[in-house]
Each structure stands twice: as C-alpha cells, then as structure tokens.
PDB file of C-alpha atoms in Angstrom:
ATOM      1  CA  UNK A 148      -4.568  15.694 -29.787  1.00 93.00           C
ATOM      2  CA  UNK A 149      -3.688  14.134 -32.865  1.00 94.00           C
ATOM      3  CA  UNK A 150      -2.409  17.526 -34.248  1.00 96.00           C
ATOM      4  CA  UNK A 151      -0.138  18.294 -31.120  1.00 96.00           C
ATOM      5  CA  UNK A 152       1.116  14.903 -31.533  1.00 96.00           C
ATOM      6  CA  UNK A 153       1.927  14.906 -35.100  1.00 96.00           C
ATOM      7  CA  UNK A 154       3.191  18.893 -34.589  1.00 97.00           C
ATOM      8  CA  UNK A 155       7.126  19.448 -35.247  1.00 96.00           C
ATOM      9  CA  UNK A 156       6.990  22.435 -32.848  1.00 97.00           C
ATOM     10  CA  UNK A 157       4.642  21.932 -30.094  1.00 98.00           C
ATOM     11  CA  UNK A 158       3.902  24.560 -27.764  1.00 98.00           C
ATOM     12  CA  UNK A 159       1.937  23.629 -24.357  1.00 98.00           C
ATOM     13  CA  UNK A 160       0.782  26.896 -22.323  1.00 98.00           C
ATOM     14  CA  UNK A 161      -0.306  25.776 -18.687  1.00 97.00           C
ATOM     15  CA  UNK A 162      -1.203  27.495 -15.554  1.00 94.00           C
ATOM     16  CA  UNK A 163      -0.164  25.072 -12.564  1.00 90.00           C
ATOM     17  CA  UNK A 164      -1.910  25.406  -9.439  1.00 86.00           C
ATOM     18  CA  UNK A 165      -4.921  23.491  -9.466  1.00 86.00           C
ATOM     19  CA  UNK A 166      -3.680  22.126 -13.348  1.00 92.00           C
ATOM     20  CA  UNK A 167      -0.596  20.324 -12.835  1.00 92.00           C
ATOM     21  CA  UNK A 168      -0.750  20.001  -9.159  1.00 88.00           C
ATOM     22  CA  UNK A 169      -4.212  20.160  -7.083  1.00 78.00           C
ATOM     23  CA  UNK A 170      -3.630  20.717  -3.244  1.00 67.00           C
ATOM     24  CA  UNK A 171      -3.215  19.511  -0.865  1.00 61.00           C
ATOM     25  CA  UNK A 172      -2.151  16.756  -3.185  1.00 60.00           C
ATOM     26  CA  UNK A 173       1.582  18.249  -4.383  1.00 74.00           C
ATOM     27  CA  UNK A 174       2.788  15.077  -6.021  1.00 86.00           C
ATOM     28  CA  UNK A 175       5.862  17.283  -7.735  1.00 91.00           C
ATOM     29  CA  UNK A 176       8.259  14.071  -8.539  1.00 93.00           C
ATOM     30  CA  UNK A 177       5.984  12.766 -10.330  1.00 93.00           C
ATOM     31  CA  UNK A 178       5.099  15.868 -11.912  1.00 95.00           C
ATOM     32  CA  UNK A 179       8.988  16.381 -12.623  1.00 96.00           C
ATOM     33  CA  UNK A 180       9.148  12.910 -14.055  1.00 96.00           C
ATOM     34  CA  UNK A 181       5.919  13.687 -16.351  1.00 96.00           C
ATOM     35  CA  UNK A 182       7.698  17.531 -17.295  1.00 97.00           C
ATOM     36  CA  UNK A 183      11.354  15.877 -18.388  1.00 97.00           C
ATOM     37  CA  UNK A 184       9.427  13.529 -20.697  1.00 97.00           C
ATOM     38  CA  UNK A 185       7.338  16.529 -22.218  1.00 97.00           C
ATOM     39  CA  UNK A 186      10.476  18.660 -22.644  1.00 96.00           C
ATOM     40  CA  UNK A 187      12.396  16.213 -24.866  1.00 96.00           C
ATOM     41  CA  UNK A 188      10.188  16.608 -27.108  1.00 96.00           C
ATOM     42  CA  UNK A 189       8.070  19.677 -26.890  1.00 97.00           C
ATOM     43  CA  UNK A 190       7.876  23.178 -25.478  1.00 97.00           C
ATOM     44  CA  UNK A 191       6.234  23.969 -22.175  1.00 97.00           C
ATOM     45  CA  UNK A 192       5.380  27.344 -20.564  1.00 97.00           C
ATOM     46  CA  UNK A 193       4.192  27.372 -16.775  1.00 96.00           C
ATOM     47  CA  UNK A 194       2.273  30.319 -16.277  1.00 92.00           C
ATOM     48  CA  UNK A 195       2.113  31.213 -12.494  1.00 81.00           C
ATOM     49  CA  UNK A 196       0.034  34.015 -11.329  1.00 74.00           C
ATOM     50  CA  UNK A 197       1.835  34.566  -8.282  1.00 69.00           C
ATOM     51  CA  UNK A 198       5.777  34.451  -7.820  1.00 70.00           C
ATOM     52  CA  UNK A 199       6.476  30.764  -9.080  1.00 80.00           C
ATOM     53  CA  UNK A 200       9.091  30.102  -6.699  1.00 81.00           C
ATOM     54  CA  UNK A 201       7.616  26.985  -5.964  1.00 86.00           C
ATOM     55  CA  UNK A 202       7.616  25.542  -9.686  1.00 90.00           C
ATOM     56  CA  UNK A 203      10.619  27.040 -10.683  1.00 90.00           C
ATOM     57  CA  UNK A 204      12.355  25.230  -7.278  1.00 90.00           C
ATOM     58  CA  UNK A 205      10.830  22.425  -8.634  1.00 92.00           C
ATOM     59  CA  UNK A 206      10.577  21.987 -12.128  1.00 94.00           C
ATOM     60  CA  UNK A 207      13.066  25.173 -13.364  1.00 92.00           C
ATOM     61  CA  UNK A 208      16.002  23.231 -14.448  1.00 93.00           C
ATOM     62  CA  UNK A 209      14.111  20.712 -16.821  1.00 96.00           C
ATOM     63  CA  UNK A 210      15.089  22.066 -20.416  1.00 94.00           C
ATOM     64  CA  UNK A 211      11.925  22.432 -22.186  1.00 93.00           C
ATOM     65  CA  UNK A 212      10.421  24.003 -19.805  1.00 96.00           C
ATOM     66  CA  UNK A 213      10.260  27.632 -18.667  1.00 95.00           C
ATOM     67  CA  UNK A 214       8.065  29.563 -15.753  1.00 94.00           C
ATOM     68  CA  UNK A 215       6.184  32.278 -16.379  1.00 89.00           C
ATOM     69  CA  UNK A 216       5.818  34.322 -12.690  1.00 79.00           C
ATOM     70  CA  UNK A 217       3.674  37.396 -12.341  1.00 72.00           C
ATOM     71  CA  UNK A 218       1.520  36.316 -15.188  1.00 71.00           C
ATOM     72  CA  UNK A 219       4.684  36.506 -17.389  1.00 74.00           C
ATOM     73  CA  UNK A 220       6.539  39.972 -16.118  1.00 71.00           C
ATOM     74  CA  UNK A 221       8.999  37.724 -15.512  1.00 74.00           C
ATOM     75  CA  UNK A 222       9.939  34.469 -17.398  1.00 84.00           C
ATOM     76  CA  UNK A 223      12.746  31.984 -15.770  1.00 88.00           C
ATOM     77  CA  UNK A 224      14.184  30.155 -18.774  1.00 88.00           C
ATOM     78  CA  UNK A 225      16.994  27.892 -19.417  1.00 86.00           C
ATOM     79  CA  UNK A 226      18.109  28.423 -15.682  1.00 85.00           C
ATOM     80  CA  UNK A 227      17.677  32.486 -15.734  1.00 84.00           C
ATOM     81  CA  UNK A 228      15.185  34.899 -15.761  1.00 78.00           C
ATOM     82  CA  UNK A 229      15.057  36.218 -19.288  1.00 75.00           C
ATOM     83  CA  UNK A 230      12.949  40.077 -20.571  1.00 66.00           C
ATOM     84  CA  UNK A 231       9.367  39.080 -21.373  1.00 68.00           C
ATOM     85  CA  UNK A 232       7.935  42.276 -20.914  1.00 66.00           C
ATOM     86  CA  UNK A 233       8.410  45.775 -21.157  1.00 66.00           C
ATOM     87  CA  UNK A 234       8.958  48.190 -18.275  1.00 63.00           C
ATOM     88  CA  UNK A 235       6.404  50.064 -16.995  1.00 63.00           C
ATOM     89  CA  UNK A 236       7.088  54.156 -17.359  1.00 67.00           C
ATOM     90  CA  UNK A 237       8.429  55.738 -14.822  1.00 71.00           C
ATOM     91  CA  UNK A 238       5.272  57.752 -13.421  1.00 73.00           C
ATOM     92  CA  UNK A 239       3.211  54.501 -13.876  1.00 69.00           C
ATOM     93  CA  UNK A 240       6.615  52.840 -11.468  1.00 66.00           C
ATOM     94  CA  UNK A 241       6.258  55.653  -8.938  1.00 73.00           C
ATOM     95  CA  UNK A 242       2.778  55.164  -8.067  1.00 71.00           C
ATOM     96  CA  UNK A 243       3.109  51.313  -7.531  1.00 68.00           C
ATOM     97  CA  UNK A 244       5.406  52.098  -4.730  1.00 68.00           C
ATOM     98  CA  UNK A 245       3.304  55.049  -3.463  1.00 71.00           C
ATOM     99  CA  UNK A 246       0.508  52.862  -3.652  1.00 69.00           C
ATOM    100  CA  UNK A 247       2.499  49.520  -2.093  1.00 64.00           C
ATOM    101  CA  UNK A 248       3.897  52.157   0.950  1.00 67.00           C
ATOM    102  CA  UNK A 249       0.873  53.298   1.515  1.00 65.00           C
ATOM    103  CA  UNK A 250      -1.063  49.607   1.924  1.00 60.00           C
ATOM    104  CA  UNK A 251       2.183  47.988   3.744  1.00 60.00           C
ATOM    105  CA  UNK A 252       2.106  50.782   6.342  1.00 63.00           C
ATOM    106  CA  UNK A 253      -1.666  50.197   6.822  1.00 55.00           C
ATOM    107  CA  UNK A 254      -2.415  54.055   6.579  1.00 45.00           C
ATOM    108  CA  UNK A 255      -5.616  53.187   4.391  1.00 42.00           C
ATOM    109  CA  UNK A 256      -8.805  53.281   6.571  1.00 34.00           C
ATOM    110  CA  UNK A 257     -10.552  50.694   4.949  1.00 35.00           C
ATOM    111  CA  UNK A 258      -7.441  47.867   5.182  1.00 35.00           C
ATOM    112  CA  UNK A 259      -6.847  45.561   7.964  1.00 31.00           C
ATOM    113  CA  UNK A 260      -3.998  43.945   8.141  1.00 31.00           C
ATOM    114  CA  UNK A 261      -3.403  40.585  10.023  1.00 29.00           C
ATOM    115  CA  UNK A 262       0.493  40.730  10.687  1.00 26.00           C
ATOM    116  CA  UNK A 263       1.498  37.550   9.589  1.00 23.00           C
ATOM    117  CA  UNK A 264       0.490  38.202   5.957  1.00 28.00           C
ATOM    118  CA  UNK A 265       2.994  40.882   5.877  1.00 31.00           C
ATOM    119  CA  UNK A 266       5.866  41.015   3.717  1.00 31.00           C
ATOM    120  CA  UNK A 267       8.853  42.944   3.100  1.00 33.00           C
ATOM    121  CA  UNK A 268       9.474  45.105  -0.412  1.00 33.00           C
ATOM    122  CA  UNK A 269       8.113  42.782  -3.169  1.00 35.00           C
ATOM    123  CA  UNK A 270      11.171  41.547  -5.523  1.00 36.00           C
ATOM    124  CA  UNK A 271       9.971  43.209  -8.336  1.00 39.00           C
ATOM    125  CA  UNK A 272      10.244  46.389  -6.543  1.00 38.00           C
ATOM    126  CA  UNK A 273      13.675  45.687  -5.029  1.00 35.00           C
ATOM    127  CA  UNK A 274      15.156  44.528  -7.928  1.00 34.00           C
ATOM    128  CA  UNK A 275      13.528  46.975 -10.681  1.00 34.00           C
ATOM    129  CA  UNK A 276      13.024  44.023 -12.722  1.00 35.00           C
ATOM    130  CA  UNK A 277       9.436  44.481 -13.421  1.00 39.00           C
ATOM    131  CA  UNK A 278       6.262  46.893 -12.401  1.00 38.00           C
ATOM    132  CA  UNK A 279       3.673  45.573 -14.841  1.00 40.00           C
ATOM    133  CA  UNK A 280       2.301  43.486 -11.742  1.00 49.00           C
ATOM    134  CA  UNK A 281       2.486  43.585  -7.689  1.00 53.00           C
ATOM    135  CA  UNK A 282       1.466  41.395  -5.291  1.00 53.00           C
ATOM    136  CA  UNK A 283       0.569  43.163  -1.336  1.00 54.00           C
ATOM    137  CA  UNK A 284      -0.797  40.859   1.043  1.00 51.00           C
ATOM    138  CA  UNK A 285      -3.449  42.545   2.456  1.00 49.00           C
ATOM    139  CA  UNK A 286      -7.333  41.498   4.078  1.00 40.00           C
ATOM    140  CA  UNK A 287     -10.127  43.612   2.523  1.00 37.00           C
ATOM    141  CA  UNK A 288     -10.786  43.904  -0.931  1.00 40.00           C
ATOM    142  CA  UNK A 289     -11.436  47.752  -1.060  1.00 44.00           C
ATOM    143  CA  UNK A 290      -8.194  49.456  -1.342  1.00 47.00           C
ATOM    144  CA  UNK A 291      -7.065  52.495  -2.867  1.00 51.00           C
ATOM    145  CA  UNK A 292      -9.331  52.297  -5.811  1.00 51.00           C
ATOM    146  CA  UNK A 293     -10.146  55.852  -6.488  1.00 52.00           C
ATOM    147  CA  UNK A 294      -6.700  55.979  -6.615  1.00 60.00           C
ATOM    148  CA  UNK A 295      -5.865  54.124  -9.515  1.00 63.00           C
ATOM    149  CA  UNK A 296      -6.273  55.254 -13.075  1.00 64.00           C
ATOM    150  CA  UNK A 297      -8.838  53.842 -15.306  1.00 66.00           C
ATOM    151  CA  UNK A 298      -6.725  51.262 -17.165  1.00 68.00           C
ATOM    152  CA  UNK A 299      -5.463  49.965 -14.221  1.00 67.00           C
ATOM    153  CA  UNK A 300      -7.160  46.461 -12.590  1.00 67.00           C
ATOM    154  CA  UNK A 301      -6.844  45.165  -8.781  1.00 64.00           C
ATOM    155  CA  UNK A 302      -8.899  42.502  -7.239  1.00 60.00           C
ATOM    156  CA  UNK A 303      -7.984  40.014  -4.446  1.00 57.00           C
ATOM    157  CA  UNK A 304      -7.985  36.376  -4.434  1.00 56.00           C
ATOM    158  CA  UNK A 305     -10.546  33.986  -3.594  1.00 57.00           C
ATOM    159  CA  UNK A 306      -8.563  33.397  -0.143  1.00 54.00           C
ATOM    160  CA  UNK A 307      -8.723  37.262   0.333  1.00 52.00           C
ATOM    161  CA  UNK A 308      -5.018  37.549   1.277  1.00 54.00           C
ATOM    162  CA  UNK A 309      -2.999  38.788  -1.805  1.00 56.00           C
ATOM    163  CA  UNK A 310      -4.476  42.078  -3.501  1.00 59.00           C
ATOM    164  CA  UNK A 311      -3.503  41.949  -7.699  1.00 61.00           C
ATOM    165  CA  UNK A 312      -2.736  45.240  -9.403  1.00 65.00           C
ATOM    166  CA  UNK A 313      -2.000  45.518 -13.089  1.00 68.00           C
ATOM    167  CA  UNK A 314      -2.783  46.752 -16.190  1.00 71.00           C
ATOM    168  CA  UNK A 315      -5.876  46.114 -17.394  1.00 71.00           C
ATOM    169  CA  UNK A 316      -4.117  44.977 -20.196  1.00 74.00           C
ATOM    170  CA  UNK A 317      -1.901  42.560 -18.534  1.00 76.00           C
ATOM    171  CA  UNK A 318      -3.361  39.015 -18.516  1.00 82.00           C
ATOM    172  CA  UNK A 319      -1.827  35.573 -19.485  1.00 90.00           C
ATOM    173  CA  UNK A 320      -3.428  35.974 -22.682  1.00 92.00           C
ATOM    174  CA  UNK A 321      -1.331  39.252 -23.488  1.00 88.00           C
ATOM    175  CA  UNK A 322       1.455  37.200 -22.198  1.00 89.00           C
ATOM    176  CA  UNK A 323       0.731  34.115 -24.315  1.00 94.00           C
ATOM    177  CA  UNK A 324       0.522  36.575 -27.463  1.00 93.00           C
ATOM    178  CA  UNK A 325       3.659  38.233 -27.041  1.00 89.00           C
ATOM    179  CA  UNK A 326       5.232  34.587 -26.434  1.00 93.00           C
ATOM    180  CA  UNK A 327       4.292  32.778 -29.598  1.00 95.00           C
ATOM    181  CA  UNK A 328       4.833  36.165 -31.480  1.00 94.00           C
ATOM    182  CA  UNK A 329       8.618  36.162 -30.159  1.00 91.00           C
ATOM    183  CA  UNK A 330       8.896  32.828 -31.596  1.00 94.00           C
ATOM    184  CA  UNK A 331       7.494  33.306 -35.095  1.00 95.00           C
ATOM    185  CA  UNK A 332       9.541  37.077 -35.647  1.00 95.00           C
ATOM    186  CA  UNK A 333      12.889  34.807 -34.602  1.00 95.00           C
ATOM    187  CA  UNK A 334      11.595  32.204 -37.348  1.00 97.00           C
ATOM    188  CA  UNK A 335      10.883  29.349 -35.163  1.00 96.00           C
ATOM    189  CA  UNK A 336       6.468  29.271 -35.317  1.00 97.00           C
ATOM    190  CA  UNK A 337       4.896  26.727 -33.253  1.00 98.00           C
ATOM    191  CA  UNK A 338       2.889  24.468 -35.659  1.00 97.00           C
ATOM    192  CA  UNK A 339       0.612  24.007 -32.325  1.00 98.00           C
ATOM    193  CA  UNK A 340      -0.326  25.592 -29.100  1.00 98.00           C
ATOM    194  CA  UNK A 341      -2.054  23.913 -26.214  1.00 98.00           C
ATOM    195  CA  UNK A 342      -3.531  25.910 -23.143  1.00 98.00           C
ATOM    196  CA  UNK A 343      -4.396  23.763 -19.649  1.00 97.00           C
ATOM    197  CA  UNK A 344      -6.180  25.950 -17.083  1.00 94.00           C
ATOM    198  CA  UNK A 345      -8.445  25.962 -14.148  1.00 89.00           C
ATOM    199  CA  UNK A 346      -9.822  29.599 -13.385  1.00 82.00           C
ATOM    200  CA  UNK A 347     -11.059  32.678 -14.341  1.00 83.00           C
ATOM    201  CA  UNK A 348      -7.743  34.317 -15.395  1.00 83.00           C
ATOM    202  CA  UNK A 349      -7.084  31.189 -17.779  1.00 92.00           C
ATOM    203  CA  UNK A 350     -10.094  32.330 -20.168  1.00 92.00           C
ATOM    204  CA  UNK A 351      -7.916  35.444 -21.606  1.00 92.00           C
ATOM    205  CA  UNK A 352      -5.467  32.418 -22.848  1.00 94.00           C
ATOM    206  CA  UNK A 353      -8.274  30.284 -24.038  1.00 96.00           C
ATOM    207  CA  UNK A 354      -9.514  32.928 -26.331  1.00 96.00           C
ATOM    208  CA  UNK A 355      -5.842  33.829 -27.754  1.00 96.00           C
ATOM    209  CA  UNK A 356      -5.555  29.847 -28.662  1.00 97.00           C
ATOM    210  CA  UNK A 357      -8.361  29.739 -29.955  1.00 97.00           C
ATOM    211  CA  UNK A 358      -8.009  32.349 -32.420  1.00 96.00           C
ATOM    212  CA  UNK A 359      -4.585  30.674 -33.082  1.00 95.00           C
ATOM    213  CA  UNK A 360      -6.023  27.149 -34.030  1.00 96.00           C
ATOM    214  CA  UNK A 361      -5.090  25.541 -30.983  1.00 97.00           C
ATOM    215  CA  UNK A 362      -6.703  23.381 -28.276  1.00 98.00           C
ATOM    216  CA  UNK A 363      -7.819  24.962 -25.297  1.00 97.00           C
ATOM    217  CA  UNK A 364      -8.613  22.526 -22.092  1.00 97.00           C
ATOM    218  CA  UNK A 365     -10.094  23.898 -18.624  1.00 93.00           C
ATOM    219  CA  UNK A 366     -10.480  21.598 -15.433  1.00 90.00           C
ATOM    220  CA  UNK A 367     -13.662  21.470 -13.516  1.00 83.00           C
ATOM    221  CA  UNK A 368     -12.796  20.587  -9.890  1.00 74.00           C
ATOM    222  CA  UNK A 369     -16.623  20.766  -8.909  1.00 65.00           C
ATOM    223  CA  UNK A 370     -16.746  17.156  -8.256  1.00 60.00           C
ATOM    224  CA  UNK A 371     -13.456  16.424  -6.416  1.00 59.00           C
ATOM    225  CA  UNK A 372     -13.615  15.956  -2.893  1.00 52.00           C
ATOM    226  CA  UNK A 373     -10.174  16.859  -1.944  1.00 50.00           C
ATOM    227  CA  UNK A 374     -10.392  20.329  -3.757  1.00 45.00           C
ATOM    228  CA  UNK A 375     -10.094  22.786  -1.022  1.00 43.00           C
ATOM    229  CA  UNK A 376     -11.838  25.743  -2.708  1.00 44.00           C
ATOM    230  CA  UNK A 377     -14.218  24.291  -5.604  1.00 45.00           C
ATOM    231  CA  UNK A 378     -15.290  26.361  -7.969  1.00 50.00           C
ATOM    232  CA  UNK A 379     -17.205  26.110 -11.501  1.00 53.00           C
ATOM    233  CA  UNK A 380     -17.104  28.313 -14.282  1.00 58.00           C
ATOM    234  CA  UNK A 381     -20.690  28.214 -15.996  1.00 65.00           C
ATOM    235  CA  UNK A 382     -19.397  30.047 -18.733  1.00 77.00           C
ATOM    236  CA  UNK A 383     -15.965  28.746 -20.437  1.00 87.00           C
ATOM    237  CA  UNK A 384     -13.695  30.140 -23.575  1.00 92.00           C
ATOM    238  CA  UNK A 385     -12.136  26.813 -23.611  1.00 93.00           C
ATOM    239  CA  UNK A 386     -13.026  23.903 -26.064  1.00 95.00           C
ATOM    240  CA  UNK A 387     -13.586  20.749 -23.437  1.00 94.00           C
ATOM    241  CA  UNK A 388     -13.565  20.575 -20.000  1.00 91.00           C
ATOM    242  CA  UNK A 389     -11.419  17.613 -17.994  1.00 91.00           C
ATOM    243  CA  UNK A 390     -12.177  16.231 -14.962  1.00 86.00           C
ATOM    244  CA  UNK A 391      -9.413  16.127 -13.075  1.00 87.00           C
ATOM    245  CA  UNK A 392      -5.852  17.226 -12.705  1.00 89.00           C
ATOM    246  CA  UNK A 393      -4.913  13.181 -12.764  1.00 90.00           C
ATOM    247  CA  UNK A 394      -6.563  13.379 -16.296  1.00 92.00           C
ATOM    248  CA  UNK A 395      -4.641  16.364 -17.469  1.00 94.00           C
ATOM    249  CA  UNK A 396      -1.601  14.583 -16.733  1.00 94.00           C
ATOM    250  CA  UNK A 397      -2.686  11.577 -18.131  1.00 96.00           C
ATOM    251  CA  UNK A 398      -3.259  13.473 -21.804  1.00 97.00           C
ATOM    252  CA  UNK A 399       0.188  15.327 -21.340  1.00 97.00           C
ATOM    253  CA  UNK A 400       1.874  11.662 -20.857  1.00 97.00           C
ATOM    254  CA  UNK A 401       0.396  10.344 -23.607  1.00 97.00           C
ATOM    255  CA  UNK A 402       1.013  12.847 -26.020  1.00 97.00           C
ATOM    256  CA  UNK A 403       4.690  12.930 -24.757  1.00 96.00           C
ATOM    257  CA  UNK A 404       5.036   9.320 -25.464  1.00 96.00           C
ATOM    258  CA  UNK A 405       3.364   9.247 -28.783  1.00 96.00           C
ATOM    259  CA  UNK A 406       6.188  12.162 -29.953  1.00 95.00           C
TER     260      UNK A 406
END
C-alpha cells in the first residue's frame, strides 16, 4: 500500500460486481463519491465481464476512470468507447453469428430457452465493433460445443442464464497486459498496478500483476450474509484476501487520501 501511495503513476485494475458493489447492496453514490476522489489522483480501470452499462451509466464520466466491457473488447474512456482490441478475422466473425443464429432461434436440441431471457442482436454484432466476445442468454450449459474450434472457450455463469464464448486467449489478464503495455510503448509506465477481484476470471489478472510487481487483492464473500451467491476460491493467484467489499473501499479511500 505504501508503494501505490508513494507511486507517481498509479494504476488500479478492478472488476466491479461483487468488488466495488456487492448486491443487493448497490450503494453507487457513494461509490461515485469514493471513484472522483481516486481519479484525481490515480488511474482506474473497471473491468466488467458483461456489457458495463450499468458502471459506465454510473461512474463513466468521472475522469480517471475508464470501463472495460466484454472483458476489455471494448473500453469506454474519457466519455467514448476507444479500440482496445483487435478484430476478430472474418471467418472467426462469421461463425459467431452462425453460432449466435443458431442458439437465438433455439434450433439446438439440447437448449431450452425461457423467453424472457431473450434478447435481440448483441451490440457487438450490430455495431461490428467487436467479436472477440458474445454474450447469448440461454438455459443449459451444453451448447454447440463440437462446434467450436479448439482455441475457442464457452461456459455459462453461475446463474446459468448468459452462455460466454471467446478465445481461449481472451481473459482480463490478456486485457490487463495489453493495457499497461499501451501505456509504457506511449512513454507513460505505471510505477504501480493494483488488481481488486472476487472470482474465478479475476485469477488471469492476479497472475499478470504479479509478475509485474504489483499487489493483487481478492474478496472472500464466504462469510457475508447478504451475499446472494457465496462462493470461495480454495485456491487463489492473489497475494491477500479481504473480507468484504466495505473493506475494499475502505483501502481505495485511504490510499486516495494519502495521494
């Protein structure tokens, strides 16, 4: 902590659901209070595995702060979504919409859909903005698979309602890598990197900070009672482990008053 206090660039990587805001608490003026202080003074990158809609209607005009959405296929910056990773090639494009068709139309026989959980064309498809990552709402888990080439990922969430395809190389750590690279080929380095985080798909950041130097902190919700889903990893890349989302935000205040 001292180190992130004392840095002259100071870079804090966080994911946000369940880090900076733990439902069905959503204390977000607070949390907007808390963000303006860090940004005077530091830079902070929200990494959102979903859309981040809701943090960048939030929290997306504090300067000092960007939102990473899609686990950083898209970056909203400075009041506009800015490149933060490469297209995906065209054949790799096509068969994320044959693939996203194919599930919204239900014509796979192991899907079932509940009808409120469907959505129309996904933005990223729409807009050609990104393919790296797609979200489909969907209820099963087994979808498509054999379909997919090797180096491609899916999974669905814990709630069973979004299905995740990607890359297998595609994580927030990739993300977090190409980020602090950007900044030291422009001649700007962070002097130090923080990464806040309360799941699985936080670890690939943890180990990139590590390697870096920096501080990596992941909360355990196994002992809150207000934590809808609770969940504990046995097993963590990151350095400590904090109780509590109030704690987190506790460590982020006092570092932003101490710079």
């Amino acid at each position: 902590v001292s180190q992130a206090v004392g840095a002259q660039r100071l870079l804090i990587i966080t994911d946000y659901n369940g880090t900076l805001i733990n439902k069905p608490i959503t204390d977000w003026g607070t949390l907007h209070e808390l963000m303006k202080k860090i940004g005077e003074h530091s830079e902070v990158v929200i990494v959102s595995r979903g859309n981040g809609r809701i943090a960048i209607e939030h929290l997306g005009e504090i300067p000092g702060i960007a939102i990473a959405s899609d686990l950083g296929a898209n970056l909203f910056k400075d009041g506009k979504f800015v490149p933060s990773s490469d297209p995906a090639p065209p054949k790799q494009v096509e068969m994320v919409k044959k693939i996203y068709a194919r599930v919204e139309q239900g014509r796979s026989p192991r899907t079932v859909f509940e009808e409120q959980h469907k959505v129309p064309e996904l933005n990223q498809l729409s807009t050609g903005r990104k393919f790296l990552y797609i979200y489909i709402p969907i209820y099963l888990s087994e979808i498509l698979e054999a379909e997919l080439p090797s180096e491609w990922n899916s999974h669905v969430t814990s709630d069973r309602r979004d299905f995740f395809l990607r890359p297998e190389t595609e994580n927030k750590g990739s993300f977090v890598q190409r980020y602090v690279n950007a900044a030291l080929q422009a001649g700007r380095p962070y002097d130090y990197v923080i990464s806040i985080g309360d799941g699985a798909e936080d670890e690939f950041m943890y180990k990139v900070i590590n390697h870096m130097g920096g501080l990596s902190l992941m909360i355990d919700h196994s002992s809150e009672k207000d934590r809808i889903i609770k969940h504990v990893l046995s097993e963590t890349f990151a350095q400590f482990r904090v109780g509590s989302v109030n704690e987190i935000r506790e460590l982020l205040e006092h570092i932003a008053n101490k710079r």
